[in-house]
Amino acid sequence: MKIGFIGLGNMGMPMALNLLKAGHSLSVFDLSAQAVQALVDAGAKSAESPKIAAADVECVITMLPAAAHVRHVLTSDDGVLAGITQSVTIIDCSTIDPLSVKEFAELATKRGNVFVDAPVSGGTGGAAAGTLTFMVGASAAQFEAIQPVLAGMGRNIVHCGDVSTGQVAKICNNLVLGVTMAGVAEAMALGEALGIDPKVLGGIMNTSTGRSWSSDTYNPYPGVIETAPSSRGYTGGFGTDLMLKDLGLATDAAKSARQPAFMGALAQQLYQTMSTYGNGKLDFSSVIQLYRKNRSSDVQ
Ligand code: NAD
């Protein structure tokens, strides 16, 4: 299939590479010339704008930081909607708010196109391995139609309901993730202060009721899980600023639904504090530094 791919960052780059490996032909655009060149070296065609990337393709995929970037890429003069053929589907894999998704879907429908939200879970490791989970908001027919494309990048492809429900699933999942990470960080730091070996404590949690992905895969205490970002100076992984953005999406959505979100709001303040002190690019598990006295030696 001919696919236009826009946004070749930590996630978009490996996702696009997997589509090439699956035999699709790609026309790519990113603000980073270096990222575009890496894809061209792997066999993609470089486009000079989102408009050109979206011309003459059967499907467009966007993987961008936030809703403002998606809006710009879709609606600017040299944007996707200015170049796309009627009836072509736009699949947005970015994590953005459900209200913006509905707005973009209406804009696309007015021009005879389809806009589908398909945010992902699985991190950069899952993107590289082609094992991402996709949470799709679309009609049943649209969901069926895009399966072959998503199958080139992921393993679990879930139909969540109508357009925007993929984002609802994603922001609720990341609300849990932000809260569990803060909880594991708090407990690990308390255990350290009270004198238990962090590896013993981490192991106990993982065979007890405190277990979560934040404890068994991504433990924030350095050295407890060798493959976690905490064991490599909090580099790579999922940035604190991206977690902060997602908790903002969750608390904003809670406000608009008149729904309390006590834990989300508190966790948001913890990641905000990390970001304010210049740590927004560190992996979000670095939130444990708010609790540990000798924390600075763990950062590369
Ligand atoms: P990133 O910042 O690494 O990449 C974003 C890319 O978009 C960059 O290459 C940037 O140059 C490009 N870009 C920005 N504005 C653009 C524009 N106007 N035109 C073209 N390109 C533009 O971000 P990422 O980690 O790849 O995350 C992308 C999305 O996926 C975010 O919404 C994030 O929340 C979500 N997400 C990330 C992870 C993760 O582990 N990193 C996991 C799941 C979901």
Tab-separated table of N, CA, C and O and ligand atoms in Angstrom, residues 6-15 29-32 35 50 62-70 72-73 93-96 119-125 132 170 174 218 236-239 242-243 245-246 249 283, ligand 1:
chain	number	residue	atom	x	y	z
A	6	ILE	N	3.875	11.058	8.523
A	6	ILE	CA	4.344	12.367	8.997
A	6	ILE	C	4.607	12.309	10.510
A	6	ILE	O	3.703	11.979	11.286
A	7	GLY	N	5.868	12.628	10.905
A	7	GLY	CA	6.267	12.583	12.314
A	7	GLY	C	7.163	11.380	12.562
A	7	GLY	O	6.697	10.279	12.855
A	8	LEU	N	8.472	11.602	12.423
A	8	LEU	CA	9.441	10.493	12.485
A	8	LEU	C	10.318	10.626	13.726
A	8	LEU	O	11.535	10.664	13.639
A	9	GLY	N	9.686	10.720	14.889
A	9	GLY	CA	10.446	10.872	16.144
A	9	GLY	C	10.755	9.528	16.777
A	9	GLY	O	10.885	8.508	16.091
A	10	ASN	N	10.856	9.516	18.114
A	10	ASN	CA	11.199	8.284	18.848
A	10	ASN	C	10.267	7.130	18.490
A	10	ASN	O	10.694	5.971	18.436
A	11	MET	N	8.996	7.441	18.284
A	11	MET	CA	8.014	6.399	17.957
A	11	MET	C	7.807	6.275	16.450
A	11	MET	O	7.776	5.171	15.905
A	12	GLY	N	7.609	7.412	15.777
A	12	GLY	CA	7.286	7.390	14.346
A	12	GLY	C	8.372	6.738	13.499
A	12	GLY	O	8.071	5.999	12.550
A	13	MET	N	9.624	6.997	13.850
A	13	MET	CA	10.749	6.431	13.077
A	13	MET	C	10.685	4.888	13.034
A	13	MET	O	10.621	4.301	11.953
A	14	PRO	N	10.694	4.199	14.196
A	14	PRO	CA	10.618	2.726	14.113
A	14	PRO	C	9.315	2.218	13.519
A	14	PRO	O	9.303	1.177	12.863
A	15	MET	N	8.213	2.936	13.722
A	15	MET	CA	6.931	2.495	13.137
A	15	MET	C	7.010	2.546	11.615
A	15	MET	O	6.586	1.615	10.914
A	29	PHE	N	7.460	12.795	5.779
A	29	PHE	CA	7.790	14.195	6.086
A	29	PHE	C	8.010	14.357	7.591
A	29	PHE	O	7.284	13.791	8.412
A	30	ASP	N	9.056	15.157	7.937
A	30	ASP	CA	9.306	15.547	9.328
A	30	ASP	C	10.068	16.872	9.273
A	30	ASP	O	10.713	17.185	8.255
A	31	LEU	N	9.996	17.655	10.339
A	31	LEU	CA	10.766	18.904	10.382
A	31	LEU	C	12.265	18.600	10.456
A	31	LEU	O	13.087	19.436	10.088
A	32	SER	N	12.616	17.413	10.945
A	32	SER	CA	14.022	17.035	11.070
A	32	SER	C	14.519	16.373	9.773
A	32	SER	O	14.073	15.267	9.422
A	35	ALA	N	16.014	12.923	10.346
A	35	ALA	CA	15.051	11.820	10.480
A	35	ALA	C	14.557	11.387	9.103
A	35	ALA	O	14.463	10.193	8.812
A	50	PRO	N	3.741	18.188	4.289
A	50	PRO	CA	2.687	17.205	4.560
A	50	PRO	C	1.738	17.066	3.367
A	50	PRO	O	1.259	15.976	3.068
A	62	THR	N	-0.147	9.959	10.954
A	62	THR	CA	0.557	11.029	11.655
A	62	THR	C	0.965	10.522	13.042
A	62	THR	O	0.212	9.809	13.708
A	63	MET	N	2.208	10.870	13.471
A	63	MET	CA	2.707	10.479	14.795
A	63	MET	C	3.450	11.690	15.355
A	63	MET	O	4.674	11.802	15.254
A	64	LEU	N	2.709	12.609	15.951
A	64	LEU	CA	3.226	13.929	16.328
A	64	LEU	C	3.075	14.150	17.834
A	64	LEU	O	2.310	13.455	18.498
A	65	PRO	N	3.805	15.148	18.387
A	65	PRO	CA	3.793	15.300	19.850
A	65	PRO	C	2.412	15.594	20.455
A	65	PRO	O	2.023	14.940	21.419
A	66	ALA	N	1.690	16.587	19.922
A	66	ALA	CA	0.464	17.031	20.588
A	66	ALA	C	-0.560	17.533	19.565
A	66	ALA	O	-0.274	17.638	18.369
A	67	ALA	N	-1.769	17.887	20.070
A	67	ALA	CA	-2.871	18.263	19.170
A	67	ALA	C	-2.517	19.469	18.295
A	67	ALA	O	-2.917	19.525	17.127
A	68	ALA	N	-1.758	20.431	18.842
A	68	ALA	CA	-1.415	21.630	18.056
A	68	ALA	C	-0.602	21.243	16.816
A	68	ALA	O	-0.799	21.820	15.736
A	69	HIS	N	0.288	20.258	16.964
A	69	HIS	CA	1.092	19.806	15.823
A	69	HIS	C	0.209	19.090	14.800
A	69	HIS	O	0.366	19.275	13.601
A	70	VAL	N	-0.743	18.298	15.298
A	70	VAL	CA	-1.633	17.567	14.381
A	70	VAL	C	-2.485	18.581	13.609
A	70	VAL	O	-2.639	18.474	12.388
A	72	HIS	N	-1.811	21.697	12.869
A	72	HIS	CA	-0.982	22.389	11.886
A	72	HIS	C	-0.716	21.497	10.665
A	72	HIS	O	-0.871	21.927	9.519
A	73	VAL	N	-0.341	20.249	10.941
A	73	VAL	CA	-0.008	19.321	9.837
A	73	VAL	C	-1.239	19.045	8.966
A	73	VAL	O	-1.133	18.898	7.755
A	93	CYS	N	-1.872	8.544	15.137
A	93	CYS	CA	-1.395	7.667	16.227
A	93	CYS	C	-0.862	8.465	17.413
A	93	CYS	O	-0.450	7.878	18.426
A	94	SER	N	-0.833	9.784	17.322
A	94	SER	CA	-0.369	10.638	18.419
A	94	SER	C	-1.322	10.485	19.616
A	94	SER	O	-2.463	10.076	19.453
A	95	THR	N	-0.839	10.846	20.811
A	95	THR	CA	-1.748	10.909	21.966
A	95	THR	C	-2.238	12.347	22.088
A	95	THR	O	-1.444	13.251	22.380
A	96	ILE	N	-3.525	12.560	21.840
A	96	ILE	CA	-4.101	13.918	21.912
A	96	ILE	C	-5.478	13.837	22.582
A	96	ILE	O	-5.944	12.754	22.907
A	119	PRO	N	-4.140	5.806	18.885
A	119	PRO	CA	-2.956	5.978	19.748
A	119	PRO	C	-2.394	4.618	20.167
A	119	PRO	O	-3.090	3.602	20.061
A	120	VAL	N	-1.153	4.633	20.624
A	120	VAL	CA	-0.469	3.362	20.873
A	120	VAL	C	0.031	3.248	22.307
A	120	VAL	O	0.226	4.239	23.003
A	121	SER	N	0.283	2.006	22.692
A	121	SER	CA	0.944	1.715	23.958
A	121	SER	C	2.029	0.684	23.660
A	121	SER	O	1.895	-0.104	22.739
A	122	GLY	N	3.111	0.714	24.457
A	122	GLY	CA	4.199	-0.250	24.231
A	122	GLY	C	5.553	0.438	24.181
A	122	GLY	O	6.580	-0.237	24.189
A	123	GLY	N	5.551	1.754	24.103
A	123	GLY	CA	6.810	2.506	24.166
A	123	GLY	C	7.697	2.312	22.951
A	123	GLY	O	7.313	1.669	21.966
A	124	THR	N	8.907	2.866	23.062
A	124	THR	CA	9.833	2.818	21.924
A	124	THR	C	10.275	1.370	21.649
A	124	THR	O	10.509	0.999	20.492
A	125	GLY	N	10.353	0.549	22.701
A	125	GLY	CA	10.711	-0.867	22.523
A	125	GLY	C	9.659	-1.584	21.690
A	125	GLY	O	9.977	-2.331	20.761
A	132	LEU	N	3.360	-3.046	19.123
A	132	LEU	CA	2.544	-2.026	19.786
A	132	LEU	C	1.101	-2.486	19.955
A	132	LEU	O	0.606	-3.307	19.178
A	170	LYS	N	-6.547	5.538	25.794
A	170	LYS	CA	-5.131	5.865	25.986
A	170	LYS	C	-4.926	6.774	27.202
A	170	LYS	O	-4.046	6.544	28.024
A	174	ASN	N	-2.894	5.929	30.656
A	174	ASN	CA	-1.718	6.678	31.112
A	174	ASN	C	-1.953	7.389	32.439
A	174	ASN	O	-1.001	7.680	33.163
A	218	TYR	N	9.534	-1.502	34.882
A	218	TYR	CA	10.075	-0.150	34.771
A	218	TYR	C	10.439	0.418	36.134
A	218	TYR	O	10.375	1.623	36.358
A	236	GLY	N	16.323	7.696	27.280
A	236	GLY	CA	15.406	6.933	26.436
A	236	GLY	C	14.061	6.794	27.120
A	236	GLY	O	13.760	7.506	28.067
A	237	GLY	N	13.233	5.840	26.646
A	237	GLY	CA	11.951	5.589	27.307
A	237	GLY	C	10.902	6.639	27.018
A	237	GLY	O	10.828	7.170	25.920
A	238	PHE	N	10.108	6.964	28.035
A	238	PHE	CA	8.950	7.852	27.870
A	238	PHE	C	9.211	9.122	28.690
A	238	PHE	O	9.248	9.083	29.920
A	239	GLY	N	9.395	10.231	27.986
A	239	GLY	CA	9.824	11.472	28.626
A	239	GLY	C	8.832	11.999	29.668
A	239	GLY	O	7.618	11.860	29.523
A	242	LEU	N	6.213	14.211	28.239
A	242	LEU	CA	5.102	13.536	27.544
A	242	LEU	C	4.101	12.979	28.567
A	242	LEU	O	2.892	13.048	28.366
A	243	MET	N	4.615	12.465	29.702
A	243	MET	CA	3.694	12.006	30.760
A	243	MET	C	2.907	13.192	31.313
A	243	MET	O	1.699	13.095	31.566
A	245	LYS	N	2.093	15.878	29.706
A	245	LYS	CA	1.065	16.204	28.689
A	245	LYS	C	-0.137	15.261	28.836
A	245	LYS	O	-1.285	15.705	28.847
A	246	ASP	N	0.141	13.956	28.984
A	246	ASP	CA	-0.956	12.975	29.038
A	246	ASP	C	-1.802	13.140	30.299
A	246	ASP	O	-3.023	12.988	30.271
A	249	LEU	N	-4.065	15.933	29.679
A	249	LEU	CA	-5.211	15.511	28.858
A	249	LEU	C	-6.261	14.832	29.741
A	249	LEU	O	-7.462	15.063	29.597
A	283	ASP	N	13.400	10.168	31.417
A	283	ASP	CA	12.292	9.225	31.495
A	283	ASP	C	11.424	9.551	32.721
A	283	ASP	O	11.928	9.998	33.757
B	1	NAD	P1	9.000	12.840	19.461
B	1	NAD	O1	9.022	14.194	20.029
B	1	NAD	O2	10.183	11.937	19.593
B	1	NAD	O3	8.657	12.911	17.877
B	1	NAD	C1	7.772	13.820	17.293
B	1	NAD	C2	8.230	14.083	15.867
B	1	NAD	O4	7.299	14.977	15.252
B	1	NAD	C3	9.615	14.756	15.779
B	1	NAD	O5	10.426	14.041	14.876
B	1	NAD	C4	9.293	16.159	15.254
B	1	NAD	O6	10.300	16.701	14.429
B	1	NAD	C5	8.019	15.881	14.466
B	1	NAD	N1	7.218	17.093	14.242
B	1	NAD	C6	6.828	18.025	15.144
B	1	NAD	N2	6.098	18.981	14.526
B	1	NAD	C7	6.031	18.627	13.215
B	1	NAD	C8	5.445	19.228	12.086
B	1	NAD	N3	4.759	20.374	12.155
B	1	NAD	N4	5.598	18.608	10.893
B	1	NAD	C9	6.287	17.441	10.789
B	1	NAD	N5	6.888	16.833	11.835
B	1	NAD	C10	6.753	17.433	13.040
B	1	NAD	O7	7.703	12.141	20.110
B	1	NAD	P2	7.402	10.580	20.236
B	1	NAD	O8	8.003	10.037	21.482
B	1	NAD	O9	7.665	9.932	18.928
B	1	NAD	O10	5.822	10.628	20.533
B	1	NAD	C11	4.890	10.903	19.506
B	1	NAD	C12	3.485	10.724	20.089
B	1	NAD	O11	3.333	9.375	20.565
B	1	NAD	C13	3.192	11.645	21.286
B	1	NAD	O12	1.864	12.081	21.192
B	1	NAD	C14	3.402	10.725	22.487
B	1	NAD	O13	2.633	11.124	23.604
B	1	NAD	C15	2.943	9.387	21.939
B	1	NAD	N6	3.549	8.208	22.585
B	1	NAD	C16	4.893	8.184	22.885
B	1	NAD	C17	5.417	7.053	23.483
B	1	NAD	C18	6.895	6.973	23.850
B	1	NAD	O14	7.272	6.029	24.576
B	1	NAD	N7	7.738	7.867	23.380
B	1	NAD	C19	4.601	5.942	23.772
B	1	NAD	C20	3.266	5.995	23.406
B	1	NAD	C21	2.732	7.126	22.818
